[in-house]
PDB file of C-alpha atoms in Angstrom:
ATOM      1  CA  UNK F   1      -5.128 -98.995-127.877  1.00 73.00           C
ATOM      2  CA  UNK F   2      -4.278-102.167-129.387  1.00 81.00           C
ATOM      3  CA  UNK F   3      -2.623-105.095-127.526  1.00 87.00           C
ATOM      4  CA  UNK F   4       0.248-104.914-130.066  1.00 93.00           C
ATOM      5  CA  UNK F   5       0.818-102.771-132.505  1.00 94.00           C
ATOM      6  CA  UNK F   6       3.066-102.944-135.459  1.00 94.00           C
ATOM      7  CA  UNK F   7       3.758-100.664-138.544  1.00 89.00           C
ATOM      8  CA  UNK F   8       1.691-102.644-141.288  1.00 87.00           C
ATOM      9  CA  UNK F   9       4.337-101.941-144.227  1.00 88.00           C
ATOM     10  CA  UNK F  10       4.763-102.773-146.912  1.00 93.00           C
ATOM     11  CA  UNK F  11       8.344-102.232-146.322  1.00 95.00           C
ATOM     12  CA  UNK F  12       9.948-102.949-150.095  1.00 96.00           C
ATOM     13  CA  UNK F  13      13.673-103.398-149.804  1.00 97.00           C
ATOM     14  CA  UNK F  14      16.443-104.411-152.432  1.00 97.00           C
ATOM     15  CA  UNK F  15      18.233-107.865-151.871  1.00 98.00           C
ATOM     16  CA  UNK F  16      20.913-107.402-150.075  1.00 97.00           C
ATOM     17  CA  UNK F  17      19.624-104.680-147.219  1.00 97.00           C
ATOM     18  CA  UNK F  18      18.667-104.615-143.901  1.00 98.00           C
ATOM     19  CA  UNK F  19      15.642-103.747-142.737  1.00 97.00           C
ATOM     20  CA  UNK F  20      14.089-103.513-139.058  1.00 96.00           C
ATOM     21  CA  UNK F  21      10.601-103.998-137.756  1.00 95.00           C
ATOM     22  CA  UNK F  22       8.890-102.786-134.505  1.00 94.00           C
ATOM     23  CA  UNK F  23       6.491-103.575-132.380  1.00 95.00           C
ATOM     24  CA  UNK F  24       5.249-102.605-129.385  1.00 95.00           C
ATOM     25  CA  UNK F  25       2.660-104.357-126.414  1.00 93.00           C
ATOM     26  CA  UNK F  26       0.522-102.953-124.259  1.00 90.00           C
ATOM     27  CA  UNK F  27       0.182-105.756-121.347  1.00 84.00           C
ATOM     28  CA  UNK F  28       3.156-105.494-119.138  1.00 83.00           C
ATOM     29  CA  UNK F  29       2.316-108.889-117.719  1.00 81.00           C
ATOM     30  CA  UNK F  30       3.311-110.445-121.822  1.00 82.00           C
ATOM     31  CA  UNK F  31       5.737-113.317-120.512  1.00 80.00           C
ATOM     32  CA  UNK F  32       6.906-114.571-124.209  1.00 87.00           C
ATOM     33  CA  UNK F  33       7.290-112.908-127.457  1.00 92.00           C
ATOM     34  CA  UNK F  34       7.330-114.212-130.680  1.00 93.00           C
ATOM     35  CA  UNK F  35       8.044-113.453-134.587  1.00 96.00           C
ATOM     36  CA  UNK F  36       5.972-115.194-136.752  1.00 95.00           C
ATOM     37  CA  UNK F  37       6.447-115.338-140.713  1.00 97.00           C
ATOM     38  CA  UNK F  38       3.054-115.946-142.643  1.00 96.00           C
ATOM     39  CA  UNK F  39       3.617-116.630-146.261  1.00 95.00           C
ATOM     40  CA  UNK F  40       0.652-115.289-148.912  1.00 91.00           C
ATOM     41  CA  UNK F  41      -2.550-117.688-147.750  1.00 86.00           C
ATOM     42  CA  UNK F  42      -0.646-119.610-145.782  1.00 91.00           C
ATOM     43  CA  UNK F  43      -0.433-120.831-142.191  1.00 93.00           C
ATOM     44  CA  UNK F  44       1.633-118.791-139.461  1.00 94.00           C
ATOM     45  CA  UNK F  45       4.896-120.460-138.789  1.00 93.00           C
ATOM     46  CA  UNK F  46       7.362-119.141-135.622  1.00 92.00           C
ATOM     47  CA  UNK F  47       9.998-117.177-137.054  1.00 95.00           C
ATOM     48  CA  UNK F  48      11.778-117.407-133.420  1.00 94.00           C
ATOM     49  CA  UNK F  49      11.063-116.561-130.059  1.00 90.00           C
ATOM     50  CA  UNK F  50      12.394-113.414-128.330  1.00 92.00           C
ATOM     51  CA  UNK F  51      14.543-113.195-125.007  1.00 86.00           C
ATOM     52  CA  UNK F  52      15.351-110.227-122.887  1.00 86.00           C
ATOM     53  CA  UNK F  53      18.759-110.576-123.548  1.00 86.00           C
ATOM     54  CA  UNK F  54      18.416-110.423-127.350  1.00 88.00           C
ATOM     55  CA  UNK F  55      19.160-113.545-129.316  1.00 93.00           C
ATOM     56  CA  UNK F  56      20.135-114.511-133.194  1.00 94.00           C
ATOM     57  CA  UNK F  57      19.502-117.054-135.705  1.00 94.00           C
ATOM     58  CA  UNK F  58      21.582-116.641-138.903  1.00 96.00           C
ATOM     59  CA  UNK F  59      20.604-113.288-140.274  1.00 97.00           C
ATOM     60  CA  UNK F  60      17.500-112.771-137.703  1.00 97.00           C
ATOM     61  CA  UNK F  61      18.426-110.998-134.955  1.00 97.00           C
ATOM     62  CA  UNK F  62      15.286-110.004-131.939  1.00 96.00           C
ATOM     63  CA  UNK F  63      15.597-107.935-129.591  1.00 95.00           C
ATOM     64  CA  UNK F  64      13.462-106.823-126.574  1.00 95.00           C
ATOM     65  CA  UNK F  65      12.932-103.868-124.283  1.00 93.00           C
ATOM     66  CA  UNK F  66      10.819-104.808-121.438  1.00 91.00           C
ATOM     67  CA  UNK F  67      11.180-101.238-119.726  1.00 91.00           C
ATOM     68  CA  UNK F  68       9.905-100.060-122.935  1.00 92.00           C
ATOM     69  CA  UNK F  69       7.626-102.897-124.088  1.00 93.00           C
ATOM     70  CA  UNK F  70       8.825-103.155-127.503  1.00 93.00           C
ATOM     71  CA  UNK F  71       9.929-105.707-129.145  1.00 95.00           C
ATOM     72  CA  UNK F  72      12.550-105.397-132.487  1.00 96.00           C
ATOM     73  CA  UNK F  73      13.441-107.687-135.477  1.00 97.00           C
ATOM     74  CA  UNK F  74      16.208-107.241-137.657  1.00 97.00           C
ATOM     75  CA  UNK F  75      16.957-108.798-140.672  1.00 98.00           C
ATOM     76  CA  UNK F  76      20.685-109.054-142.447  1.00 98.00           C
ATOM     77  CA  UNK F  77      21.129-109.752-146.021  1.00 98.00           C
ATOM     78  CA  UNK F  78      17.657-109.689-147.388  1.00 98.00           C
ATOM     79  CA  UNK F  79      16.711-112.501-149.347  1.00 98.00           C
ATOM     80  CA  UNK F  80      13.959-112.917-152.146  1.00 97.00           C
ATOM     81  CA  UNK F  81      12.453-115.384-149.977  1.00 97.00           C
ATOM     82  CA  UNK F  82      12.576-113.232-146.821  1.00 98.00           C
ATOM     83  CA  UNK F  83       9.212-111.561-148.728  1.00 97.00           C
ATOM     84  CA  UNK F  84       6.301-112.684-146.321  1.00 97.00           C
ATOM     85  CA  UNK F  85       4.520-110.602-143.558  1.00 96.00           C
ATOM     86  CA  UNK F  86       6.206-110.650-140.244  1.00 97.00           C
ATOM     87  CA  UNK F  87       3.874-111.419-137.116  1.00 96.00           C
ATOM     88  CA  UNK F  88       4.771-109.700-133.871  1.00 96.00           C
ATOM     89  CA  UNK F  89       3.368-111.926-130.669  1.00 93.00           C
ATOM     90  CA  UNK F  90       3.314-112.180-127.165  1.00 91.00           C
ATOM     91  CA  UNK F  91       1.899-115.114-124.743  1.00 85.00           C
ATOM     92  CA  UNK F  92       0.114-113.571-121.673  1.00 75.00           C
ATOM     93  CA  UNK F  93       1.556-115.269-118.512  1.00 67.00           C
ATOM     94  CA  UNK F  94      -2.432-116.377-117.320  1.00 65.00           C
ATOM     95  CA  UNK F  95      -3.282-118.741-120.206  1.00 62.00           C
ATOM     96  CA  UNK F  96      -1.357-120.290-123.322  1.00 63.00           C
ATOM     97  CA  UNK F  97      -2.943-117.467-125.702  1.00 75.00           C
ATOM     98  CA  UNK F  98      -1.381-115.892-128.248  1.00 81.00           C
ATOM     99  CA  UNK F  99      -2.130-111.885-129.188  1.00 89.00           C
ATOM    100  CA  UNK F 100      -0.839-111.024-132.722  1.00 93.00           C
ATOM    101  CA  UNK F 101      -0.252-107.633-134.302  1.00 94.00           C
ATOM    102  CA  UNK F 102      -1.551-107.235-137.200  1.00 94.00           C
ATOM    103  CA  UNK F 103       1.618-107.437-138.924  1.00 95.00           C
ATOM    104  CA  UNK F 104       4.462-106.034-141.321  1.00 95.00           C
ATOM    105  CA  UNK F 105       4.596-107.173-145.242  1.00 96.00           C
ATOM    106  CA  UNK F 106       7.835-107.126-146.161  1.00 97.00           C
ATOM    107  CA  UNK F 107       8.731-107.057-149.992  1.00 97.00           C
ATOM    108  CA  UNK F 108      12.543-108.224-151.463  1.00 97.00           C
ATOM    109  CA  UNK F 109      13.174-106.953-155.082  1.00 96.00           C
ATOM    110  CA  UNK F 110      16.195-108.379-157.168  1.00 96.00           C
TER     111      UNK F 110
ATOM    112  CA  UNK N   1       4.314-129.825-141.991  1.00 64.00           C
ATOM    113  CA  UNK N   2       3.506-129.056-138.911  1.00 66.00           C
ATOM    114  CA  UNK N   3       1.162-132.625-138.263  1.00 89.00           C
ATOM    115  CA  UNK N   4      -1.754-130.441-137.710  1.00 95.00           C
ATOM    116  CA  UNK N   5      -4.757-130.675-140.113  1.00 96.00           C
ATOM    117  CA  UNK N   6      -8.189-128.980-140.637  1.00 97.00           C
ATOM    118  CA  UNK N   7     -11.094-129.482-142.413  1.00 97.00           C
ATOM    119  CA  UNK N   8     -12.913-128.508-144.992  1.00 97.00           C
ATOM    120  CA  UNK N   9     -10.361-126.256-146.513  1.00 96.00           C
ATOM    121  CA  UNK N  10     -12.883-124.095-147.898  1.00 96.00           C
ATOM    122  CA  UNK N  11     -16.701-123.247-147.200  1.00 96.00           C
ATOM    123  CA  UNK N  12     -19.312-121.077-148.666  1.00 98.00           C
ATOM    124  CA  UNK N  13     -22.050-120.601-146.491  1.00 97.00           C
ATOM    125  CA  UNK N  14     -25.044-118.226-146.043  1.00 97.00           C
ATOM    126  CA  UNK N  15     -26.057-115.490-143.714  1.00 97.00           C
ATOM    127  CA  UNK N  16     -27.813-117.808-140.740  1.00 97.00           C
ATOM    128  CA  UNK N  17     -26.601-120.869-141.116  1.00 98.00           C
ATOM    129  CA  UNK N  18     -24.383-122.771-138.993  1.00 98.00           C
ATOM    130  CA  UNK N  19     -20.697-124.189-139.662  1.00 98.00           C
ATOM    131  CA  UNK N  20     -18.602-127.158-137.651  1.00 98.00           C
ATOM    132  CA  UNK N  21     -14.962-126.332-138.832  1.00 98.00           C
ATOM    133  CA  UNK N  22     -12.237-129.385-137.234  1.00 98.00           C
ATOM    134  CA  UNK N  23      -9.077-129.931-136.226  1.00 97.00           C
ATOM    135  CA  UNK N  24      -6.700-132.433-135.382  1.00 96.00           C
ATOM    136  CA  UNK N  25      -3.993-131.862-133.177  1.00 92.00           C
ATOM    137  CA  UNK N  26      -0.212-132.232-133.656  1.00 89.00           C
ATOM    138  CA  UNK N  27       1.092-136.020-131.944  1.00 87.00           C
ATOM    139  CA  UNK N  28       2.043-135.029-127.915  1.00 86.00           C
ATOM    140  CA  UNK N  29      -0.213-131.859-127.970  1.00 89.00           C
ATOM    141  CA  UNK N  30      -2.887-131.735-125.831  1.00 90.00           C
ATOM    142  CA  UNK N  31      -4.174-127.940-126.481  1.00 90.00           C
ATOM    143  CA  UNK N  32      -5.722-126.683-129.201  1.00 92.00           C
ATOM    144  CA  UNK N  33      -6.469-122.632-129.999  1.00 92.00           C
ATOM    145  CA  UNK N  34      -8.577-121.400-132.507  1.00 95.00           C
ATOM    146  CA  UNK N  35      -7.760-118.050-134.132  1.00 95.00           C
ATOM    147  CA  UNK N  36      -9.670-116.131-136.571  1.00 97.00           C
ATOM    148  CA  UNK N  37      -7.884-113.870-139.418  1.00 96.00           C
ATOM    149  CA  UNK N  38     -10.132-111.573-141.302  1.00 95.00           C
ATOM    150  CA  UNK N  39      -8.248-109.892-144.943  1.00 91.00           C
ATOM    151  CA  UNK N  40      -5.199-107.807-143.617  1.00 88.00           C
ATOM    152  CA  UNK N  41      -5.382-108.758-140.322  1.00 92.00           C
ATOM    153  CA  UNK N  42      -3.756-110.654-137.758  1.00 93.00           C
ATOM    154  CA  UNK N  43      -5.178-114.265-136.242  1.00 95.00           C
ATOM    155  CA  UNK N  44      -7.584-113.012-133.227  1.00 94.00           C
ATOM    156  CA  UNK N  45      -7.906-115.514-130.343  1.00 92.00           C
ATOM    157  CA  UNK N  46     -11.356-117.032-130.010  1.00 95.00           C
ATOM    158  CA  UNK N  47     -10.568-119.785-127.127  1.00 92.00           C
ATOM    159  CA  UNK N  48      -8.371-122.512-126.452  1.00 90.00           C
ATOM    160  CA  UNK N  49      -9.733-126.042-125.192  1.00 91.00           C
ATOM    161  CA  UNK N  50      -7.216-128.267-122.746  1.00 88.00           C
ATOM    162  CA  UNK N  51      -8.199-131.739-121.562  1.00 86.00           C
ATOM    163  CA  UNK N  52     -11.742-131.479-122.963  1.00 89.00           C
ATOM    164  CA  UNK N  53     -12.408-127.680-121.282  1.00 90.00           C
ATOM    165  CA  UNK N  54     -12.982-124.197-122.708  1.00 89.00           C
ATOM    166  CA  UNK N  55      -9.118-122.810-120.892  1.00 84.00           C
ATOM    167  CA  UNK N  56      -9.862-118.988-121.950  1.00 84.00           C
ATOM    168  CA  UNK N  57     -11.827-117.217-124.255  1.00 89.00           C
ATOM    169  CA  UNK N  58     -11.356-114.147-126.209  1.00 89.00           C
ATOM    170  CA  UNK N  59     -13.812-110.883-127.423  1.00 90.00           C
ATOM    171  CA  UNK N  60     -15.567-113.288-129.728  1.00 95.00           C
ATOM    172  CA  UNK N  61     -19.550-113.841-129.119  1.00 96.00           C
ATOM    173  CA  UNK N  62     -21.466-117.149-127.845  1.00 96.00           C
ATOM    174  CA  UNK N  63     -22.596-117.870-131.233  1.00 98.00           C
ATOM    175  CA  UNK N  64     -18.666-118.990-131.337  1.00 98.00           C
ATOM    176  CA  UNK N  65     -18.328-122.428-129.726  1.00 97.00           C
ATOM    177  CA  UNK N  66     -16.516-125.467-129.360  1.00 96.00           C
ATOM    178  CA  UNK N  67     -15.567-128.349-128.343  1.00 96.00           C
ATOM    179  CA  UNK N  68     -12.194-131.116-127.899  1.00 96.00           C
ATOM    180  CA  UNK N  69     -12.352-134.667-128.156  1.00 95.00           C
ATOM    181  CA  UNK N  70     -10.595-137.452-125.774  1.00 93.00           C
ATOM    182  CA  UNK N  71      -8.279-137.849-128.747  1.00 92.00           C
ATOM    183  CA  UNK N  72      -7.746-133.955-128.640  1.00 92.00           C
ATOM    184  CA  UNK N  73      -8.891-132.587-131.540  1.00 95.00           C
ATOM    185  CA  UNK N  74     -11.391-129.699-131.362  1.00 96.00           C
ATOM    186  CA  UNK N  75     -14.003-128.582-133.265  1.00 98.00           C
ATOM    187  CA  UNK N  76     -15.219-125.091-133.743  1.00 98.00           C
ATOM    188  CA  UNK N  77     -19.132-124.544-134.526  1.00 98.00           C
ATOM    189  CA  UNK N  78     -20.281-121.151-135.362  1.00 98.00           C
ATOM    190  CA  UNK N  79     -24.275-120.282-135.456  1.00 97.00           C
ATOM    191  CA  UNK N  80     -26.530-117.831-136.900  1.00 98.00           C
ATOM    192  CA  UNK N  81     -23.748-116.921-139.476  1.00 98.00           C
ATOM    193  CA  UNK N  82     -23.171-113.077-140.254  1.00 97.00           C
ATOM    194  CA  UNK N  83     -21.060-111.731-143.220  1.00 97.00           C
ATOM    195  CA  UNK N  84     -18.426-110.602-141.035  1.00 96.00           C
ATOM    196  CA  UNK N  85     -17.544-114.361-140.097  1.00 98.00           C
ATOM    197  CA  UNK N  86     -15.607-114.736-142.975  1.00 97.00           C
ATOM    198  CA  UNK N  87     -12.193-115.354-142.381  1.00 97.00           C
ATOM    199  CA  UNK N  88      -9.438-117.424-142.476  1.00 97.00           C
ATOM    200  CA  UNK N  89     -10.051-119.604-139.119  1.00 98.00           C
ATOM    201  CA  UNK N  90      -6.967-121.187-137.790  1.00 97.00           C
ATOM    202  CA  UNK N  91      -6.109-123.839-135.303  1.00 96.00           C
ATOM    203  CA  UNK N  92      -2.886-124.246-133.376  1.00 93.00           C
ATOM    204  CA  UNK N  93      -2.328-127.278-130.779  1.00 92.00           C
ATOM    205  CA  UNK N  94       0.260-127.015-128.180  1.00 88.00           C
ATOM    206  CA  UNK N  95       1.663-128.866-125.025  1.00 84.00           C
ATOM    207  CA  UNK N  96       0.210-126.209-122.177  1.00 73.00           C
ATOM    208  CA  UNK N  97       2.335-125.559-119.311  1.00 53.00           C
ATOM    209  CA  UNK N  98       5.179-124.580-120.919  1.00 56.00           C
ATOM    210  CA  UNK N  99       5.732-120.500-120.705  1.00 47.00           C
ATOM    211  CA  UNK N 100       7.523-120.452-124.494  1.00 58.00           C
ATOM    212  CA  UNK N 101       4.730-122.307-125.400  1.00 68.00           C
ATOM    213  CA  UNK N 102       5.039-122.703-129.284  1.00 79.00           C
ATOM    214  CA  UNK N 103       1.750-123.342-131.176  1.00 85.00           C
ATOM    215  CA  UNK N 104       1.812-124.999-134.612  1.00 90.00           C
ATOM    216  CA  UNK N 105      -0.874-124.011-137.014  1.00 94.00           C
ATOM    217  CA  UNK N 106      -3.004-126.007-139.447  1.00 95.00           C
ATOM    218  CA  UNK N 107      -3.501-124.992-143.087  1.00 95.00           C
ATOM    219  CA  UNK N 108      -6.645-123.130-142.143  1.00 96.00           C
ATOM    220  CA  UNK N 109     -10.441-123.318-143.184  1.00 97.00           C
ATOM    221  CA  UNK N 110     -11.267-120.123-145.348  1.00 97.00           C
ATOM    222  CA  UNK N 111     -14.962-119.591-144.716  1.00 98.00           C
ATOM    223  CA  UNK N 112     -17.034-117.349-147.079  1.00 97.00           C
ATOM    224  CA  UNK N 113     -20.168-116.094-145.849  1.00 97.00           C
ATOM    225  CA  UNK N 114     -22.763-114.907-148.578  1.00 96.00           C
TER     226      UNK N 114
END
């Protein structure tokens, strides 16, 4: 089983929607989580960290289930320049490593 | 711009030769990982170096190896090249100790192995 796993996409959505992505972990000692945007052959770059009580940044909203170990991201209001693949991370608590999923592409049409 | 920078930005190599990809660390970062991202794929963690030491180490083989500098940057040297090296290899420094650690990436070195 992979560390984390995520639905690889492409998700295509129309300006304007709202979409969701999942992810779930499989180390129940993870101590931070993480979305990270990577543009086409470009660099990761944090999206925003994720709390247990849920936490929101304009239109991102993340969302995490400990109990569950899963780990949500919502976006509002789709944007052209939303289109990127979304990283899923989480930091293990023993060493300042990150494990990635492989990630979602997400894909805004006008 | 995230301050840090790697170099080359691109290689060819061939099978069995050896590459020394660098990095230079962001300004007040003392950590640097090094991820690699084969097509389609997430970055994988290969190790992380703090204060001049190896500070973990993931699934990646001895032929993978490194090294970080008083100054902090790192270097990453990879022998006996295979075809399945190539990748998009990223580095990220950080300030350790801190358990919401953020890690800012470099640009990357995309290495083609022939």
């Amino acid at each position: 089983r992979k560390e984390v796993e995520q639905d690889p996409g492409p998700f295509n959505v129309p300006e304007g929607a709202t979409v969701a992505f999942n992810c779930t972990y499989s180390n129940s000692a993870s101590q931070s989580f993480f979305w990270y945007r990577q543009d086409c052959r470009k660099e990761p770059k944090l999206l925003m960290s994720v709390y247990s009580s849920g936490n929101e940044d304009g239109r991102f909203t993340a969302q995490l289930n400990r109990a569950s170990q899963y780990i949500s991201l919502l976006i509002r209001d789709s944007k052209l320049s939303d289109s990127a693949t979304y990283l899923c991370v989480v930091n293990l608590a023993e060493a300042d490593k990150l494990i990635f999923g492989t990630g979602t592409r997400l894909q805004v049409f006008p | 711009e995230t301050g840090v920078t790697q170099s080359p930005t691109h290689l060819i190599k061939t099978r069995g030769q050896q590459v020394t990809l660098r990095c230079s660390s962001q300004s007040g970062h003392n950590t640097v990982s090094w991820y690699q991202q084969a097509l389609g794929q997430g970055p994988q963690f290969i190790f992380q170096y703090y204060r001049e030491e190896e500070n973990g180490r993931g699934n990646f083989p001895p032929r993978f190896s490194g090294l970080q500098f008083p100054n902090y940057s790192s270097e990453l040297n990879v022998n006996a090249l295979e075809l399945d090296d190539s990748a998009l290899y990223l580095c990220a420094s950080s300030k350790t100790g801190r358990l919401d650690n953020e890690q800012f990436f470099g640009p990357g070195t995309r290495l083609t192995v022939l």
